[in-house]
Short mmCIF file of C-alpha atoms in Angstrom, two decimals:
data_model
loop_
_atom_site.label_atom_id
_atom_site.label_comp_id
_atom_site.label_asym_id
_atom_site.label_seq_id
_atom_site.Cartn_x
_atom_site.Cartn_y
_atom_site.Cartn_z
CA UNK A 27 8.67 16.09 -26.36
CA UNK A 28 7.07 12.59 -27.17
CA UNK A 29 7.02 11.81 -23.02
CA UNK A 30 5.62 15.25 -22.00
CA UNK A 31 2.79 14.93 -23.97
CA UNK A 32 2.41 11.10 -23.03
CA UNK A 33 2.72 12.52 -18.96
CA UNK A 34 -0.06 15.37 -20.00
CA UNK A 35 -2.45 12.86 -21.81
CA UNK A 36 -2.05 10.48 -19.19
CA UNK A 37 -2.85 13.23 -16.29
CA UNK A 38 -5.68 14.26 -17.93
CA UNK A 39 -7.19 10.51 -18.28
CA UNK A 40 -6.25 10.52 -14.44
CA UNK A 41 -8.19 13.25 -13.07
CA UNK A 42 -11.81 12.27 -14.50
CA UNK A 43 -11.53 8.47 -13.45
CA UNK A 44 -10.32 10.26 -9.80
CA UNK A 45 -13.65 12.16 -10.01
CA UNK A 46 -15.67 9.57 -11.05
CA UNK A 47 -14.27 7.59 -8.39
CA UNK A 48 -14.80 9.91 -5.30
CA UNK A 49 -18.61 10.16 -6.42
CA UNK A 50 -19.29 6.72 -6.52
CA UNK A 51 -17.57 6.46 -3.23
CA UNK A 52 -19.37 9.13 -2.01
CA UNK A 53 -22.72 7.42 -3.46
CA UNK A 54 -21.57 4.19 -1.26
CA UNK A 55 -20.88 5.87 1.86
CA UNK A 56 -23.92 7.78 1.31
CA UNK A 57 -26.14 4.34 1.25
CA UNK A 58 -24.92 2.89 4.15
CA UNK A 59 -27.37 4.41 6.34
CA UNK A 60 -28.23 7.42 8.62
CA UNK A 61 -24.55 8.71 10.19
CA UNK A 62 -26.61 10.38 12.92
CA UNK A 63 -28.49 7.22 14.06
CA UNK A 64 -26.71 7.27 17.34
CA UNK A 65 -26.91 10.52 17.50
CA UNK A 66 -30.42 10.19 17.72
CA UNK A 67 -31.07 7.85 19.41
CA UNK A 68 -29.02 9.99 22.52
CA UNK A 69 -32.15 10.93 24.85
CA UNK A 70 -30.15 13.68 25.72
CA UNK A 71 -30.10 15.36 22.11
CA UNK A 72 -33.51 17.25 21.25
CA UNK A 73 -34.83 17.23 17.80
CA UNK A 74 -33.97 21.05 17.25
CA UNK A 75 -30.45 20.45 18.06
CA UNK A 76 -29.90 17.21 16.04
CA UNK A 77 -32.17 19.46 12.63
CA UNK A 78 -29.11 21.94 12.93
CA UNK A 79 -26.55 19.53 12.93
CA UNK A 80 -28.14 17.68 9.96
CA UNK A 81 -28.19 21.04 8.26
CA UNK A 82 -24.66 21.70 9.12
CA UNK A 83 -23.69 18.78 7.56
CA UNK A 84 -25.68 19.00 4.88
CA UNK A 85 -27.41 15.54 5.10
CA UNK A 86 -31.19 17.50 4.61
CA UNK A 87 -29.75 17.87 0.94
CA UNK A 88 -30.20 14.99 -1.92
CA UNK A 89 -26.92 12.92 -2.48
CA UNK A 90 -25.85 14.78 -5.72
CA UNK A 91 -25.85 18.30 -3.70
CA UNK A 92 -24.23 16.77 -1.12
CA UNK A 93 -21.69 15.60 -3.20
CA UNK A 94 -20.78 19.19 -4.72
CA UNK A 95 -20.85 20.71 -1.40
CA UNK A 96 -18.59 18.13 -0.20
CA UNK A 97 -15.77 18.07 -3.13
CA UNK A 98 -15.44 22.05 -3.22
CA UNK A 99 -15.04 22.27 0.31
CA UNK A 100 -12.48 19.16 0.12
CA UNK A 101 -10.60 20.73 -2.74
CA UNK A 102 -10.10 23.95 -0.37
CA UNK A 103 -8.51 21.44 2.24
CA UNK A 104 -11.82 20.81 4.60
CA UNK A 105 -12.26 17.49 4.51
CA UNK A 106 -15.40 17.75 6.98
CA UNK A 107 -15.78 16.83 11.01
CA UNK A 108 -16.04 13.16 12.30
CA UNK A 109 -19.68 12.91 13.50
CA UNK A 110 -19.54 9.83 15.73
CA UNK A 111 -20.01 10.32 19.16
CA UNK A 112 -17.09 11.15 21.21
CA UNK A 113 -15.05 12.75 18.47
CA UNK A 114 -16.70 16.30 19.37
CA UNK A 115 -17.08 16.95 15.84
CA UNK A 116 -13.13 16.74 15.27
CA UNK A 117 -11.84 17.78 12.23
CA UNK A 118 -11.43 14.67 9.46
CA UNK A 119 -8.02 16.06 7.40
CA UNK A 120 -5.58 15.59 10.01
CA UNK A 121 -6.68 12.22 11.45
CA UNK A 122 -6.46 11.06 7.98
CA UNK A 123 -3.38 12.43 7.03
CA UNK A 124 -1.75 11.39 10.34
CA UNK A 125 -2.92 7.73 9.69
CA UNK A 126 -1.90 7.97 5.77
CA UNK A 127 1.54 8.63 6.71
CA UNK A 128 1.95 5.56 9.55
CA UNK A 129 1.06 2.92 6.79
CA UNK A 130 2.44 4.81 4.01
CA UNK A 131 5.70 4.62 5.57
CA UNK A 132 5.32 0.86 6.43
CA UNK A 133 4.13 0.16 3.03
CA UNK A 134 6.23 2.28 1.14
CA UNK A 135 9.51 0.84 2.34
CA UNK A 136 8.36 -3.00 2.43
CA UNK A 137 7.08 -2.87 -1.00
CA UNK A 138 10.23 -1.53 -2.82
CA UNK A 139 11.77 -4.06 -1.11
CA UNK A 140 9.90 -6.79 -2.08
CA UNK A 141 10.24 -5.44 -5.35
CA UNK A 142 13.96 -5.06 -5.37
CA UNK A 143 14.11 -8.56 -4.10
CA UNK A 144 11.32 -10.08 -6.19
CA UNK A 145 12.68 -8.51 -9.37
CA UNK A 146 16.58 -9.87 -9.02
CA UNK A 147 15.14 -13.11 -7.30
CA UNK A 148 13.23 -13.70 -10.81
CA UNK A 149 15.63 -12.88 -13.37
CA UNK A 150 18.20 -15.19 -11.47
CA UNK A 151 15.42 -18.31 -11.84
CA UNK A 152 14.69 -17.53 -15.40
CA UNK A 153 18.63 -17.32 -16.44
CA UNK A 154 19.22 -20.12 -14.41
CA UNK A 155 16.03 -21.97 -15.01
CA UNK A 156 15.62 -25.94 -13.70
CA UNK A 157 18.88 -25.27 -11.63
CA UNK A 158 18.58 -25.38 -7.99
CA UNK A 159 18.04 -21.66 -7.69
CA UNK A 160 15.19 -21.99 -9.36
CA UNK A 161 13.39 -24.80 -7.78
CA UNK A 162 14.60 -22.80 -4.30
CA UNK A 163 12.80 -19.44 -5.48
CA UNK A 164 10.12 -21.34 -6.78
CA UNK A 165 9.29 -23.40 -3.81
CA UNK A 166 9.72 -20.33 -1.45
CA UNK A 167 7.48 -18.43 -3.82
CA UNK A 168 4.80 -20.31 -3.65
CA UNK A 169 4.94 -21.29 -0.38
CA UNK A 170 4.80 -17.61 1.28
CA UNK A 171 1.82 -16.63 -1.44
CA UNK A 172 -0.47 -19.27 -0.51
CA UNK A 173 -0.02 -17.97 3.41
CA UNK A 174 -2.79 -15.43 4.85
CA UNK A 175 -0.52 -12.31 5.96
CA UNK A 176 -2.18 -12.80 8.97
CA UNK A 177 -0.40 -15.96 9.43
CA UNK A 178 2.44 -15.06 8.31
CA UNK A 179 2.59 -11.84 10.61
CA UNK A 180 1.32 -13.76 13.70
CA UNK A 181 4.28 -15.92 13.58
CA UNK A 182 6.90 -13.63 12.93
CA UNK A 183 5.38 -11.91 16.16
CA UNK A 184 5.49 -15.01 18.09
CA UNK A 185 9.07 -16.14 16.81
CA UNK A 186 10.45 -12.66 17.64
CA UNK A 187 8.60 -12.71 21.35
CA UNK A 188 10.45 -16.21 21.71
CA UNK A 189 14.05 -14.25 20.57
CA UNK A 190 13.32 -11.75 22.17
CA UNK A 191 13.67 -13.94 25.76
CA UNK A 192 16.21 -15.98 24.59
CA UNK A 193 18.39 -12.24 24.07
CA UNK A 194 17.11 -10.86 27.72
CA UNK A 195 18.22 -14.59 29.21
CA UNK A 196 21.77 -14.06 27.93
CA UNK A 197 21.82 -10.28 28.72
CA UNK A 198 22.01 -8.82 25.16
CA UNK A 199 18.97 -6.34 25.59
CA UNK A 200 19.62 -2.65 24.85
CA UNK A 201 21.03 -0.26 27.25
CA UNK A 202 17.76 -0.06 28.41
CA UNK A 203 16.53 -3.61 28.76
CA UNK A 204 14.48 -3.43 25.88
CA UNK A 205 13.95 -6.18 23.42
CA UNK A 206 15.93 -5.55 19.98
CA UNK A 207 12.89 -7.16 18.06
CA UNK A 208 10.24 -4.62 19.01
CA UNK A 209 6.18 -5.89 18.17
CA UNK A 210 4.42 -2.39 18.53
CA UNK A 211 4.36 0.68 16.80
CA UNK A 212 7.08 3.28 16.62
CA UNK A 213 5.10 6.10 18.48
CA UNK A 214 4.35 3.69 21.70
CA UNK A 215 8.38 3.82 21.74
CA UNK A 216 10.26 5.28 25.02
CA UNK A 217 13.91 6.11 23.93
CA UNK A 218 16.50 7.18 25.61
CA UNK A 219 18.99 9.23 22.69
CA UNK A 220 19.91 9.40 19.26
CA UNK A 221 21.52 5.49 18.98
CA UNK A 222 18.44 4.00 21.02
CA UNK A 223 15.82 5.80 18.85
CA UNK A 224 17.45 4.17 15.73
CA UNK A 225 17.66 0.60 17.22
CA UNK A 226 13.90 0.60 18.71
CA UNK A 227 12.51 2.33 14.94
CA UNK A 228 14.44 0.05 13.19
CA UNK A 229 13.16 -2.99 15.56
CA UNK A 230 9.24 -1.91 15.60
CA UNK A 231 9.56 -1.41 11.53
CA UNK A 232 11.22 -5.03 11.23
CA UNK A 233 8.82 -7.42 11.70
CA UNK A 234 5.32 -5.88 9.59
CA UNK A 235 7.75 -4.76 7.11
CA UNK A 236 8.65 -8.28 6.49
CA UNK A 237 4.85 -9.57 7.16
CA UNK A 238 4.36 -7.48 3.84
CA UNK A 239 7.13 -8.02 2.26
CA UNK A 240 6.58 -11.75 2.01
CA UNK A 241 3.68 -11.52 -0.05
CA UNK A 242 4.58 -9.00 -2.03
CA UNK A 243 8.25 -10.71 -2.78
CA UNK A 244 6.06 -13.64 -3.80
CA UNK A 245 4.08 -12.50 -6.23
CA UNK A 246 6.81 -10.22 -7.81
CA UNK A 247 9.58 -13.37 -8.09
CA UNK A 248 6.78 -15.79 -9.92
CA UNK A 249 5.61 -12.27 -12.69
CA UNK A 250 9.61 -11.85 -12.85
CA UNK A 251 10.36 -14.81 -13.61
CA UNK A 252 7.58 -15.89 -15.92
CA UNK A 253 7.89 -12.68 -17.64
CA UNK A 254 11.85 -12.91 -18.73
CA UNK A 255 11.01 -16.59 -19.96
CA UNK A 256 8.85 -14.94 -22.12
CA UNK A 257 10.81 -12.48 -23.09
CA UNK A 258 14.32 -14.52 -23.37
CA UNK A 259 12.06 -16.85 -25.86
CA UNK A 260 11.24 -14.11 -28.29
CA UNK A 261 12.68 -13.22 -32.03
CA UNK A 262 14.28 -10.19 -31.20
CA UNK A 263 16.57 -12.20 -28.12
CA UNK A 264 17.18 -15.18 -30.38
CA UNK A 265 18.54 -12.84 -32.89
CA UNK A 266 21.12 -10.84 -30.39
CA UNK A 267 22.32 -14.43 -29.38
CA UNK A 268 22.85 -15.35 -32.94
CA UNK A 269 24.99 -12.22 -34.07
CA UNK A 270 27.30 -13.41 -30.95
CA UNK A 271 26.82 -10.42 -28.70
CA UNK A 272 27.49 -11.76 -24.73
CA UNK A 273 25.15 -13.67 -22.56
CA UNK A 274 25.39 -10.83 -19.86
CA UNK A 275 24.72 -7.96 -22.44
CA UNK A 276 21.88 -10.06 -24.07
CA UNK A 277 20.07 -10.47 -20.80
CA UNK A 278 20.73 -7.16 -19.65
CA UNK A 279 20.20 -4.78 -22.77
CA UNK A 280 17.72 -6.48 -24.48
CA UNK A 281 15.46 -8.79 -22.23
CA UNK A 282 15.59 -7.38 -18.86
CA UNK A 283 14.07 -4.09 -19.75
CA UNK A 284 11.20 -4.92 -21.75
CA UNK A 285 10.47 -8.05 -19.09
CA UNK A 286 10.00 -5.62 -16.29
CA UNK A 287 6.71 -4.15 -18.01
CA UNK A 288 4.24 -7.10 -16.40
CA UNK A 289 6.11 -6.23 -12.69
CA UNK A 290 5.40 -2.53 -13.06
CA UNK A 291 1.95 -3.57 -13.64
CA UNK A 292 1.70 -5.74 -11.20
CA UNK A 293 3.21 -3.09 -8.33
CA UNK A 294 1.08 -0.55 -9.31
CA UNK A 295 -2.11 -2.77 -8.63
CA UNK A 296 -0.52 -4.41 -5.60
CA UNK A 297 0.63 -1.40 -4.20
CA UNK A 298 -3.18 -0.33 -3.49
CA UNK A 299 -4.45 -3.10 -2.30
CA UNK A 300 -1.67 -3.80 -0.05
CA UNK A 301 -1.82 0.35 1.14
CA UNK A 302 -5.82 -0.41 1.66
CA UNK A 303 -5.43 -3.69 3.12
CA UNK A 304 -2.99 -3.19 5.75
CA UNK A 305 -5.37 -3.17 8.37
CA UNK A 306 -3.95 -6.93 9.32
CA UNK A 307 -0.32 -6.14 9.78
CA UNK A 308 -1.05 -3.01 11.87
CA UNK A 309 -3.77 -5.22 13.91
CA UNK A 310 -1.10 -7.63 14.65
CA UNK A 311 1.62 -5.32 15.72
CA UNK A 312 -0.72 -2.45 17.04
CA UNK A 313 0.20 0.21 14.65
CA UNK A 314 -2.44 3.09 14.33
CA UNK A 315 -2.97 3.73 10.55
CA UNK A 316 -5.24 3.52 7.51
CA UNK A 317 -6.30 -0.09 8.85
CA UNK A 318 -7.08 1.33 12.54
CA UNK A 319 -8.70 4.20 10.62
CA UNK A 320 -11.26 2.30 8.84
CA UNK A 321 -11.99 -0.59 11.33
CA UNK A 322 -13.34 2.63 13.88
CA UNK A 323 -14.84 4.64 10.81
CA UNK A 324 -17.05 1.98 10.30
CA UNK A 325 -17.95 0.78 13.30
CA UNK A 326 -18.94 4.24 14.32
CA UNK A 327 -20.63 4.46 11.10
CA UNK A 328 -18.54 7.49 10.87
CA UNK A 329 -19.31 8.81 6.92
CA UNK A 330 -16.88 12.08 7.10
CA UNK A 331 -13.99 9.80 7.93
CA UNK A 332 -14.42 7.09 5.69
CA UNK A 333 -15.14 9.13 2.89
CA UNK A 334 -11.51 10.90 3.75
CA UNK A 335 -10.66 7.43 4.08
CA UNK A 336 -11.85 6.13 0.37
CA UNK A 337 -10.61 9.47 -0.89
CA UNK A 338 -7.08 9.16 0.29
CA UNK A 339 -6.75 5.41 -1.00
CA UNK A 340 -8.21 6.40 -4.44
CA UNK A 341 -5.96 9.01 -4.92
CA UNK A 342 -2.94 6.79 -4.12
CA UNK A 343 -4.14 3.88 -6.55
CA UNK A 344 -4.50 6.60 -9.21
CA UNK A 345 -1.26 7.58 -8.39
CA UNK A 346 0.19 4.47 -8.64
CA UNK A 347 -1.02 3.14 -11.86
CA UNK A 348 -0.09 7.15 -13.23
CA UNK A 349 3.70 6.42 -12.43
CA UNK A 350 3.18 2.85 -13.85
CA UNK A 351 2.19 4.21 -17.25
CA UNK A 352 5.17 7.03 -17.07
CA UNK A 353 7.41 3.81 -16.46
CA UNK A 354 5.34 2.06 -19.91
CA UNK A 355 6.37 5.03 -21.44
CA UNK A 356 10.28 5.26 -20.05
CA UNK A 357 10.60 1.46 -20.70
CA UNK A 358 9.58 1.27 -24.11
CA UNK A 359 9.41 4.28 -25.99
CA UNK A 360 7.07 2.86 -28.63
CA UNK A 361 3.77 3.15 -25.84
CA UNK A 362 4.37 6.90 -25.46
CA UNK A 363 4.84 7.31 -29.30
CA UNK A 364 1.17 5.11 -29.98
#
């Protein structure tokens, strides 16, 4: 009963800092400038016909107005047109969704990764701390998270090009010729069945999947690690040693659990930023998402789009820190109870 109510209370702290949150964005995009400047500047568009369109849009009405108008109508699912030029006034929900779900699918499976990795990478250098796993995970640590993903992804493309001839030269290619290591995006793929479909998704998803992994791992080995010391060192540990219960159910039971607290923080911040700042990896390997998305929203000075944008990436940072207080809540029952 204690965790439903914790869930509830936490949902309903969720949904105002959500609201808040779309009208400052919508404040923002509104202060960028006129999103019909082009538009008007096109000799070929009389004044008549760019008035309707600004009353269609409702950008004759003050920003507060505007911003009512805009969240009922994006609570009913219209998320508004695109208004830059070329776009023919194109509706804004599914080229958002469409891009939302080619990074969320990168950045979904490279982060739990990372975290799976990070998280047993950690505990193994804080049990075995000063050994020679730990200077290794150390060392690697904080080597890949003082790289610039955009290094890091521009040699893993460069690397893979290089294996990728080296595999052709000694006639391992696919049945088709193609390199196993593949450096664009999944939908630029030409496959030929079932087993070659698998070989070229797994190959495209390979290589940014790792560019964002690296980081990621980084990070979550160095809080994993710092964070068992910290817990291994405390009263409660020291006391489970001393009544002679097993190394193994000491670290396992008792520290482990409570040490995984500062990670769960840590993903649900990280998993934001890295969902907002993706744009790199998908430069790099030409993947249309979120990063595509906002690179030609802006450039267009397209305000429907990017507000879809800034909408969709709030909602997922929300979401993310919401599961990382239900996992407060599930690790130690004492935050839900308080």
């Amino acid at each position: 009963m204690n965790l439903v109510i914790y869930i509830l209370r936490r949902l309903a702290i969720s949904i105002p800092v959500l609201l808040v949150g779309t009208f400052l964005s919508f404040v923002m995009v509104a202060a960028t400038g006129d999103p019909l400047g082009e538009i008007r500047n096109n000799p070929l568009m009389s004044k008549d016909a760019i008035d309707a369109l600004s009353h269609k849009l409702g950008l004759d009405q003050g920003v507060v107005p505007r911003y009512f108008t805009w969240l009922g109508h994006f609570l009913t699912g219209d998320w508004g047109t695109s208004i830059a030029q070329g776009n023919a006034l194109a509706p804004v929900a599914p080229k958002v969704t469409a891009a939302f779900a080619v990074t969320l699918k990168l950045v979904v499976g490279a982060e739990i990764l990372a975290l799976i990795i990070g998280i047993i990478v950690g505990v193994l250098a804080a049990v075995k701390q000063y050994s020679i796993i730990d200077y290794i995970a150390t060392t690697l640590a904080f080597l890949l998270f003082s790289m610039p993903i955009f290094c890091v992804a521009i040699v893993l493309k460069r690397y893979a090009i290089e294996i990728n001839g080296w595999v052709r030269d000694l006639g391992l290619s696919d049945v088709l010729g193609n390199p196993w290591l593949r450096t664009i995006s999944p939908e630029q793929l030409k496959t030929d069945g079932v087993g070659d479909f698998i070989t070229s998704t797994v190959g495209a998803y390979l290589l940014p999947t790792l560019s964002i992994m690296a980081i990621s791992f980084a990070a979550y080995s160095r809080f994993q690690r710092a964070s068992m010391l910290e817990v291994m060192g405390s009263d409660y540990v020291r006391t489970a040693r001393a009544k002679g219960l097993a190394n193994g159910r000491v670290i396992f039971r008792h520290a482990f659990r409570n040490a995984l607290i500062p990670v769960t923080t840590l993903f649900s911040v990280n998993f934001g930023s890295v969902l907002a700042g993706a744009i790199i990896t998908e430069t790099v390997f030409n993947w249309h998402g979120m990063g595509t998305l906002l690179v030609e929203a802006v450039t267009k000075n397209d305000t429907q789009v990017l507000m879809g944008w800034l909408v969709v990436i709030a909602s997922s940072v929300v979401v993310a820190n919401l599961i990382a207080d239900l996992m407060y809540g599930i690790l130690d029952p004492r935050i839900r109870v308080g």
